[in-house]
CSV table of C-alpha atoms in Angstrom, one decimal:
chain,number,residue,atom,x,y,z
A,23,MET,CA,28.9,21.0,-1.9
A,24,THR,CA,27.3,20.0,-4.9
A,25,HIS,CA,25.7,16.4,-6.0
A,26,LYS,CA,26.6,14.9,-9.3
A,27,ILE,CA,26.3,11.3,-11.1
A,28,LEU,CA,29.1,9.7,-12.8
A,29,LYS,CA,27.9,7.4,-15.6
A,30,ASN,CA,29.9,6.6,-18.5
A,31,GLY,CA,32.5,8.8,-17.9
A,32,ASN,CA,30.3,11.8,-18.2
A,33,LYS,CA,28.9,13.9,-15.1
A,34,TYR,CA,25.4,14.7,-14.5
A,35,ASP,CA,24.3,17.4,-12.3
A,36,LYS,CA,21.7,17.6,-9.8
A,37,ILE,CA,18.6,20.3,-10.5
A,38,GLU,CA,17.3,21.9,-7.8
A,39,TYR,CA,13.6,22.3,-7.9
A,40,LYS,CA,12.3,26.1,-7.6
A,41,LEU,CA,8.6,25.3,-7.7
A,42,GLU,CA,6.3,22.1,-6.9
A,43,GLU,CA,5.1,21.9,-10.3
A,44,GLU,CA,8.6,21.0,-11.5
A,45,ILE,CA,8.8,17.8,-9.2
A,46,LYS,CA,4.9,17.2,-10.1
A,47,SER,CA,6.1,16.7,-13.7
A,48,VAL,CA,8.8,14.8,-12.7
A,49,PHE,CA,7.0,12.5,-10.7
A,50,ILE,CA,4.0,12.2,-13.2
A,51,LYS,CA,6.8,11.1,-15.8
A,52,TYR,CA,8.2,8.3,-13.8
A,53,TYR,CA,5.6,7.1,-11.7
A,54,LYS,CA,5.0,3.7,-13.7
A,55,ASP,CA,9.1,3.0,-13.3
A,56,ILE,CA,9.0,4.3,-9.7
A,57,ILE,CA,5.7,2.4,-8.4
A,58,SER,CA,4.5,0.0,-10.8
A,59,ASN,CA,3.3,-0.4,-14.2
A,60,LYS,CA,0.4,-1.4,-13.1
A,61,SER,CA,-0.7,1.9,-11.8
A,62,PHE,CA,-2.8,5.5,-12.7
A,63,TRP,CA,-2.5,9.0,-12.0
A,64,ILE,CA,-5.4,10.6,-11.5
A,65,ASP,CA,-4.5,14.4,-11.3
A,66,ILE,CA,-7.0,16.9,-9.0
A,67,GLU,CA,-6.8,20.4,-10.4
A,68,ASN,CA,-9.7,21.7,-8.0
A,69,LYS,CA,-9.6,20.9,-4.3
A,70,PHE,CA,-12.3,18.3,-2.9
A,71,LYS,CA,-14.7,20.6,-0.9
A,72,THR,CA,-16.1,18.4,2.2
A,73,LYS,CA,-17.7,19.4,5.4
A,74,ASN,CA,-15.0,18.2,7.4
A,75,TYR,CA,-11.6,19.3,5.5
A,76,LYS,CA,-12.2,21.8,3.0
A,77,ASP,CA,-8.3,21.2,1.6
A,78,SER,CA,-8.2,18.0,2.4
A,79,ILE,CA,-7.2,16.3,-0.7
A,80,GLY,CA,-3.6,16.7,-2.4
A,81,ASP,CA,-2.3,17.0,-5.8
A,82,GLY,CA,-3.8,13.7,-7.1
A,83,PHE,CA,-4.6,10.2,-6.4
A,84,LEU,CA,-2.4,7.0,-7.5
A,85,LEU,CA,-4.3,3.9,-8.0
A,86,VAL,CA,-2.2,0.9,-8.0
A,87,TRP,CA,-3.3,-2.6,-8.8
A,88,GLU,CA,-0.3,-4.9,-8.6
A,89,ASN,CA,-2.2,-7.4,-6.2
A,90,PRO,CA,-5.9,-7.2,-7.8
A,91,THR,CA,-7.1,-8.8,-4.5
A,92,THR,CA,-5.6,-5.8,-2.6
A,93,PRO,CA,-5.7,-2.6,-4.8
A,94,LEU,CA,-3.9,0.6,-3.8
A,95,LEU,CA,-5.4,4.2,-3.9
A,96,TYR,CA,-2.7,6.6,-2.4
A,97,LEU,CA,-4.1,10.2,-1.9
A,98,VAL,CA,-0.7,11.6,-2.9
A,99,GLU,CA,0.8,15.4,-1.5
A,100,ILE,CA,3.9,16.6,-3.9
A,101,GLU,CA,6.2,19.1,-1.6
A,102,LEU,CA,9.3,20.7,-1.4
A,103,GLU,CA,11.8,20.5,1.6
A,104,LYS,CA,11.8,24.1,1.8
A,105,HIS,CA,8.3,24.6,2.7
A,106,LYS,CA,9.6,23.4,6.1
A,107,GLU,CA,7.8,21.0,8.4
A,108,THR,CA,5.2,23.2,9.8
A,109,HIS,CA,4.0,23.6,6.6
A,110,ILE,CA,3.9,20.1,5.6
A,111,LEU,CA,3.2,17.9,8.4
A,112,PRO,CA,-0.6,19.7,9.4
A,113,GLN,CA,-1.6,18.9,6.1
A,114,LEU,CA,-0.6,15.3,6.2
A,115,GLY,CA,-2.2,15.2,9.9
A,116,ASP,CA,-5.4,16.5,7.9
A,117,PHE,CA,-5.0,13.7,5.2
A,118,ILE,CA,-5.1,11.1,7.5
A,119,SER,CA,-7.9,12.5,9.8
A,120,PHE,CA,-9.4,12.7,6.1
A,121,THR,CA,-8.7,8.9,5.2
A,122,LYS,CA,-10.1,7.9,8.5
A,123,ARG,CA,-13.1,9.7,9.0
A,124,ALA,CA,-14.7,10.4,5.6
A,125,THR,CA,-18.5,10.0,5.0
A,126,THR,CA,-19.6,7.4,2.4
A,127,GLU,CA,-20.7,10.6,0.5
A,128,GLU,CA,-17.1,11.8,0.5
A,129,LYS,CA,-16.0,8.2,-0.4
A,130,ASN,CA,-18.8,8.0,-3.3
A,131,LYS,CA,-17.6,11.4,-4.4
A,132,ILE,CA,-13.9,9.9,-5.0
A,133,GLN,CA,-15.0,7.0,-6.4
A,134,LYS,CA,-16.7,8.6,-9.0
A,135,ARG,CA,-14.0,10.9,-10.1
A,136,ILE,CA,-11.6,8.3,-10.5
A,137,TYR,CA,-14.1,5.8,-12.5
A,138,SER,CA,-14.6,8.7,-14.4
A,139,GLU,CA,-11.1,9.7,-15.2
A,140,ILE,CA,-10.0,5.9,-16.0
A,141,GLN,CA,-13.2,5.5,-18.4
A,142,LYS,CA,-11.6,8.5,-20.3
A,143,ASP,CA,-8.5,6.6,-21.1
A,144,LYS,CA,-9.8,3.1,-22.8
A,145,ASP,CA,-6.5,1.5,-22.8
A,146,ILE,CA,-6.0,2.0,-18.9
A,147,PHE,CA,-9.7,0.8,-18.7
A,148,THR,CA,-8.8,-2.6,-20.2
A,149,GLN,CA,-5.6,-3.0,-18.9
A,150,ILE,CA,-7.2,-3.0,-15.3
A,151,ARG,CA,-9.9,-5.3,-16.5
A,152,SER,CA,-7.2,-7.7,-18.4
A,153,ASP,CA,-4.4,-7.8,-15.4
A,154,THR,CA,-7.1,-8.4,-12.8
A,155,GLY,CA,-10.0,-10.4,-13.9
A,156,ARG,CA,-12.1,-8.0,-12.1
A,157,GLU,CA,-14.5,-4.9,-13.1
A,158,VAL,CA,-12.7,-1.3,-12.7
A,159,HIS,CA,-16.0,-0.1,-10.5
A,160,GLU,CA,-15.2,-3.0,-8.1
A,161,LEU,CA,-11.6,-2.2,-8.1
A,162,ILE,CA,-11.9,1.3,-7.4
A,163,ASN,CA,-14.6,1.1,-4.4
A,164,GLU,CA,-12.2,-1.5,-2.6
A,165,SER,CA,-9.1,0.9,-3.0
A,166,VAL,CA,-11.4,3.7,-2.0
A,167,ASP,CA,-12.2,2.2,1.4
A,168,GLU,CA,-8.3,1.2,2.3
A,169,LEU,CA,-7.4,5.3,1.3
A,170,LYS,CA,-3.5,5.5,1.8
A,171,ILE,CA,-1.2,8.5,1.9
A,172,MET,CA,1.8,9.2,0.0
A,173,LEU,CA,4.4,12.2,0.6
A,174,VAL,CA,6.5,13.0,-2.6
A,175,ILE,CA,9.2,15.2,-2.0
A,176,ASP,CA,13.0,16.7,-3.1
A,177,ARG,CA,14.7,15.9,0.1
A,178,MET,CA,13.6,14.8,3.7
A,179,ASP,CA,15.3,16.8,6.1
A,180,PRO,CA,15.5,15.2,10.0
A,181,GLU,CA,13.1,17.5,11.3
A,182,LEU,CA,10.0,16.5,8.9
A,183,PHE,CA,11.3,12.8,9.3
A,184,THR,CA,11.0,13.0,13.0
A,185,GLY,CA,7.5,14.9,12.6
A,186,LEU,CA,6.3,12.4,10.1
A,187,LEU,CA,7.5,9.4,12.9
A,188,GLN,CA,5.3,11.3,15.4
A,189,ILE,CA,2.5,11.6,13.4
A,190,GLU,CA,2.2,8.3,12.2
A,191,LYS,CA,2.6,6.7,15.3
A,192,ALA,CA,0.3,9.5,16.9
A,193,MET,CA,-2.4,8.8,14.4
A,194,ASN,CA,-1.8,4.6,13.9
A,195,ASN,CA,-1.2,5.3,9.8
A,196,ASP,CA,1.7,5.0,7.9
A,197,ILE,CA,2.7,7.4,5.1
A,198,ARG,CA,4.9,6.2,1.9
A,199,LYS,CA,7.3,8.6,1.4
A,200,ILE,CA,9.5,9.0,-2.0
A,201,GLU,CA,12.5,11.3,-2.2
A,202,ILE,CA,12.7,12.3,-6.0
A,203,SER,CA,16.2,14.1,-7.6
A,204,LYS,CA,17.0,14.9,-11.0
A,205,PHE,CA,20.5,14.9,-12.4
A,206,VAL,CA,21.2,16.5,-16.2
A,207,ILE,CA,23.8,16.3,-18.9
A,208,SER,CA,21.9,18.3,-21.4
A,209,THR,CA,18.2,19.8,-22.1
A,210,THR,CA,17.4,16.2,-23.4
A,211,GLU,CA,19.4,13.6,-21.1
A,212,GLU,CA,18.8,13.0,-17.5
A,213,ILE,CA,18.7,10.5,-14.5
A,214,ILE,CA,16.3,10.3,-12.0
A,215,SER,CA,17.2,8.9,-8.5
A,216,TYR,CA,14.8,8.1,-5.8
A,217,ILE,CA,14.4,6.7,-2.2
A,218,ASP,CA,11.3,4.7,-1.6
A,219,ASN,CA,10.8,4.0,2.2
A,220,GLU,CA,8.3,1.2,1.5
A,221,GLU,CA,10.3,-0.6,-1.3
A,222,MET,CA,13.2,-0.1,1.7
A,223,GLU,CA,11.2,-1.7,4.5
A,224,GLU,CA,9.6,-4.7,2.2
A,225,ARG,CA,13.4,-5.9,1.7
A,226,THR,CA,13.6,-5.9,5.7
A,227,GLU,CA,10.4,-8.0,6.2
A,228,THR,CA,11.6,-10.9,3.6
A,229,GLU,CA,13.5,-12.8,6.0
A,230,ASP,CA,11.4,-15.7,6.8
A,231,SER,CA,12.2,-15.9,10.6
A,232,PRO,CA,9.9,-14.6,13.0
A,233,GLY,CA,12.9,-13.9,15.2
A,234,ASN,CA,13.9,-11.1,12.5
A,235,MET,CA,10.6,-9.4,12.9
A,236,GLU,CA,9.3,-10.1,16.7
A,237,ASN,CA,11.0,-6.6,18.5
A,238,ASN,CA,9.2,-4.6,15.3
A,239,LYS,CA,6.7,-2.0,16.6
A,240,TYR,CA,3.8,-3.3,15.0
A,241,THR,CA,1.1,-5.2,16.7
A,242,GLU,CA,-2.2,-7.0,16.0
A,243,LYS,CA,-4.1,-4.4,17.3
A,244,TYR,CA,-2.1,-1.6,14.9
A,245,HIS,CA,-3.7,-4.1,12.3
A,246,THR,CA,-7.1,-4.3,13.8
A,247,ASP,CA,-7.8,-0.9,14.6
A,248,ASP,CA,-10.4,1.2,12.6
A,249,LYS,CA,-11.8,-1.9,11.1
A,250,LEU,CA,-15.4,-3.1,11.3
A,251,ASP,CA,-16.1,-5.2,14.2
A,252,ASN,CA,-17.6,-8.2,12.4
A,253,ILE,CA,-13.9,-8.2,10.3
A,254,VAL,CA,-12.0,-8.1,13.7
A,255,GLU,CA,-14.0,-10.9,15.0
A,256,LEU,CA,-13.3,-12.8,11.9
A,257,TYR,CA,-9.6,-12.4,12.2
A,258,ASN,CA,-10.0,-13.2,16.5
A,259,LYS,CA,-12.1,-16.3,15.6
A,260,PHE,CA,-9.0,-17.8,13.0
A,261,ARG,CA,-6.5,-16.8,15.4
A,262,GLU,CA,-7.9,-18.5,18.6
A,263,SER,CA,-8.1,-22.0,16.2
A,264,VAL,CA,-4.4,-21.4,15.4
A,265,LYS,CA,-2.8,-19.4,18.0
A,266,ASN,CA,-1.4,-22.3,20.0
A,267,ARG,CA,0.4,-24.0,17.2
A,268,VAL,CA,1.9,-21.3,15.3
A,269,THR,CA,3.8,-17.9,16.5
A,270,ILE,CA,2.0,-14.8,15.4
A,271,VAL,CA,4.6,-12.4,14.2
A,272,PRO,CA,2.8,-8.7,13.0
A,273,THR,CA,4.7,-6.4,10.2
A,274,LYS,CA,4.1,-3.3,8.9
A,275,ASN,CA,1.9,-4.8,5.8
A,276,SER,CA,0.6,-8.3,7.3
A,277,ILE,CA,0.5,-10.5,10.2
A,278,GLY,CA,2.6,-13.2,9.8
A,279,PHE,CA,2.2,-17.2,11.3
A,280,PHE,CA,4.8,-19.2,11.6
A,281,LYS,CA,5.5,-22.8,12.4
A,282,GLU,CA,8.7,-23.0,13.8
A,283,SER,CA,11.2,-20.7,11.7
A,284,LYS,CA,8.9,-20.8,9.0
A,285,MET,CA,5.9,-18.8,7.7
A,286,ILE,CA,3.1,-21.1,6.8
A,287,PHE,CA,0.2,-18.6,6.2
A,288,SER,CA,-0.2,-14.6,6.4
A,289,CYS,CA,-3.2,-12.1,6.7
A,290,VAL,CA,-3.8,-8.6,5.4
A,291,ILE,CA,-7.0,-7.0,7.5
A,292,LEU,CA,-8.8,-4.9,5.0
A,293,LYS,CA,-11.8,-2.5,5.9
A,294,LYS,CA,-14.5,-5.2,4.6
A,295,SER,CA,-12.3,-8.3,4.2
A,296,ILE,CA,-9.4,-10.4,5.4
A,297,VAL,CA,-7.0,-11.6,2.8
A,298,PHE,CA,-5.5,-14.5,4.2
A,299,TYR,CA,-2.0,-16.4,2.1
A,300,SER,CA,-0.7,-19.6,1.9
A,301,LYS,CA,2.5,-21.1,2.0
A,302,ALA,CA,0.8,-24.0,-0.2
A,303,VAL,CA,1.2,-23.7,-4.1
A,304,PHE,CA,-2.2,-22.7,-5.8
A,305,ASN,CA,-3.9,-25.7,-6.2
A,306,GLU,CA,-1.0,-28.0,-4.3
A,307,ILE,CA,-3.9,-28.1,-1.2
A,308,ILE,CA,-7.4,-28.2,-3.1
A,309,PRO,CA,-9.9,-27.4,0.2
A,310,ASN,CA,-13.3,-29.8,0.3
A,311,THR,CA,-15.6,-26.9,0.2
A,312,LYS,CA,-17.5,-24.3,-2.1
A,313,THR,CA,-17.4,-21.5,0.9
A,314,ILE,CA,-13.8,-20.5,-0.1
A,315,SER,CA,-12.0,-20.3,-3.1
A,316,LEU,CA,-8.1,-20.2,-3.5
A,317,ARG,CA,-6.6,-17.5,-5.9
A,318,ASP,CA,-2.9,-18.1,-7.6
A,319,MET,CA,-0.5,-15.1,-6.1
A,320,ARG,CA,2.6,-16.6,-7.8
A,321,ASN,CA,3.2,-13.5,-10.6
A,322,ILE,CA,1.6,-10.9,-8.6
A,323,GLY,CA,3.5,-8.8,-6.2
A,324,HIS,CA,2.2,-8.3,-2.4
A,325,LEU,CA,4.0,-7.7,0.9
A,326,THR,CA,3.2,-10.8,2.5
A,327,ASN,CA,6.7,-12.8,2.2
A,328,HIS,CA,5.4,-13.2,-1.3
A,329,LEU,CA,3.5,-16.6,-0.3
A,330,PRO,CA,1.6,-17.9,-3.4
A,331,THR,CA,-2.1,-18.7,-2.8
A,332,GLY,CA,-4.7,-15.9,-1.3
A,333,ILE,CA,-7.7,-16.5,0.0
A,334,VAL,CA,-10.5,-13.6,0.3
A,335,ILE,CA,-12.4,-13.8,4.1
A,336,LYS,CA,-15.6,-12.2,4.3
A,337,GLU,CA,-18.2,-14.1,6.4
A,338,SER,CA,-18.0,-16.1,9.6
A,339,SER,CA,-19.6,-19.4,7.8
A,340,GLN,CA,-16.0,-19.3,5.8
A,341,ILE,CA,-13.8,-19.7,9.0
A,342,ASP,CA,-14.3,-23.2,9.8
A,343,GLU,CA,-13.2,-24.1,6.1
A,344,LEU,CA,-10.3,-22.0,6.3
A,345,VAL,CA,-8.9,-23.4,9.4
A,346,ASN,CA,-9.7,-27.0,7.9
A,347,TYR,CA,-7.6,-25.8,4.6
A,348,PHE,CA,-5.1,-24.4,7.3
A,349,ASN,CA,-4.5,-27.5,9.2
A,350,SER,CA,-3.6,-29.2,5.9
A,351,VAL,CA,-1.0,-26.6,5.3
A,352,TYR,CA,0.4,-26.9,8.7
A,353,GLU,CA,0.7,-30.9,8.2
A,354,LYS,CA,2.1,-30.1,5.4
A,355,TYR,CA,5.2,-27.8,5.8
């Protein structure tokens, strides 16, 4: 059976990748279209050597700054289906272990490498500062703390898909999975087809109703595992203050706080902070305090039902004022 694409009366034939380098070159050529225009690929010519995982780093890093408040850094592994799950799954398990157990020294090594590569590209360096309003080294440091895994592959067979689900469940860590196919009609004309599981899951979380989410597999513990004790305490303190008035619904990317059927607040728990999101439009409700500040998120992509205002919380002293702000949002909506 052959797979073709028909476009404007022309038939495009699917190309079978023979080598990993072939699919890697396709991903590097089109990653800005597939992932985000606000992203940058850092290739790894030589494996990072660490005490615990001698070959624990994959093919490259992908930095994504669509949301300046929660920048993403992916450790990317590029594979072919023909290499089978017995080869692919152990590597991804090692990568997840690395993200969870990397020492400060190992993280610093990654930070320096990424910063060095971005410095070489003055246009990207300037774009990051312009897009985010932040210093590049600060953005990189935060993204390394939240290092994630991405698998790029030509095709996902059932055995590999099942194995990935088992690893994700056992290690409480999600892997972003992207399947890429290439179709050609000549040496100059090509069509790229891809499947991104994160885009699919994002669409399932956009229904603004707790009833659509309450049976999902994610829990609050899923979001607080592996986080620093003081960050978990911040979340629990806020939760205790609002829990009797809202329905709390954890999803893959965030925790939603619903008033009846309407999400009015959500949060993303990071290693060193919590980012809360509010239904109130930026500056529609202004906190009477200097301990918290609001960020306009209307033109920034994020996975929390696109609530328009963001608040970064790092200190216990900020919680009381955050709750006061929440109360104002609750009354309005």
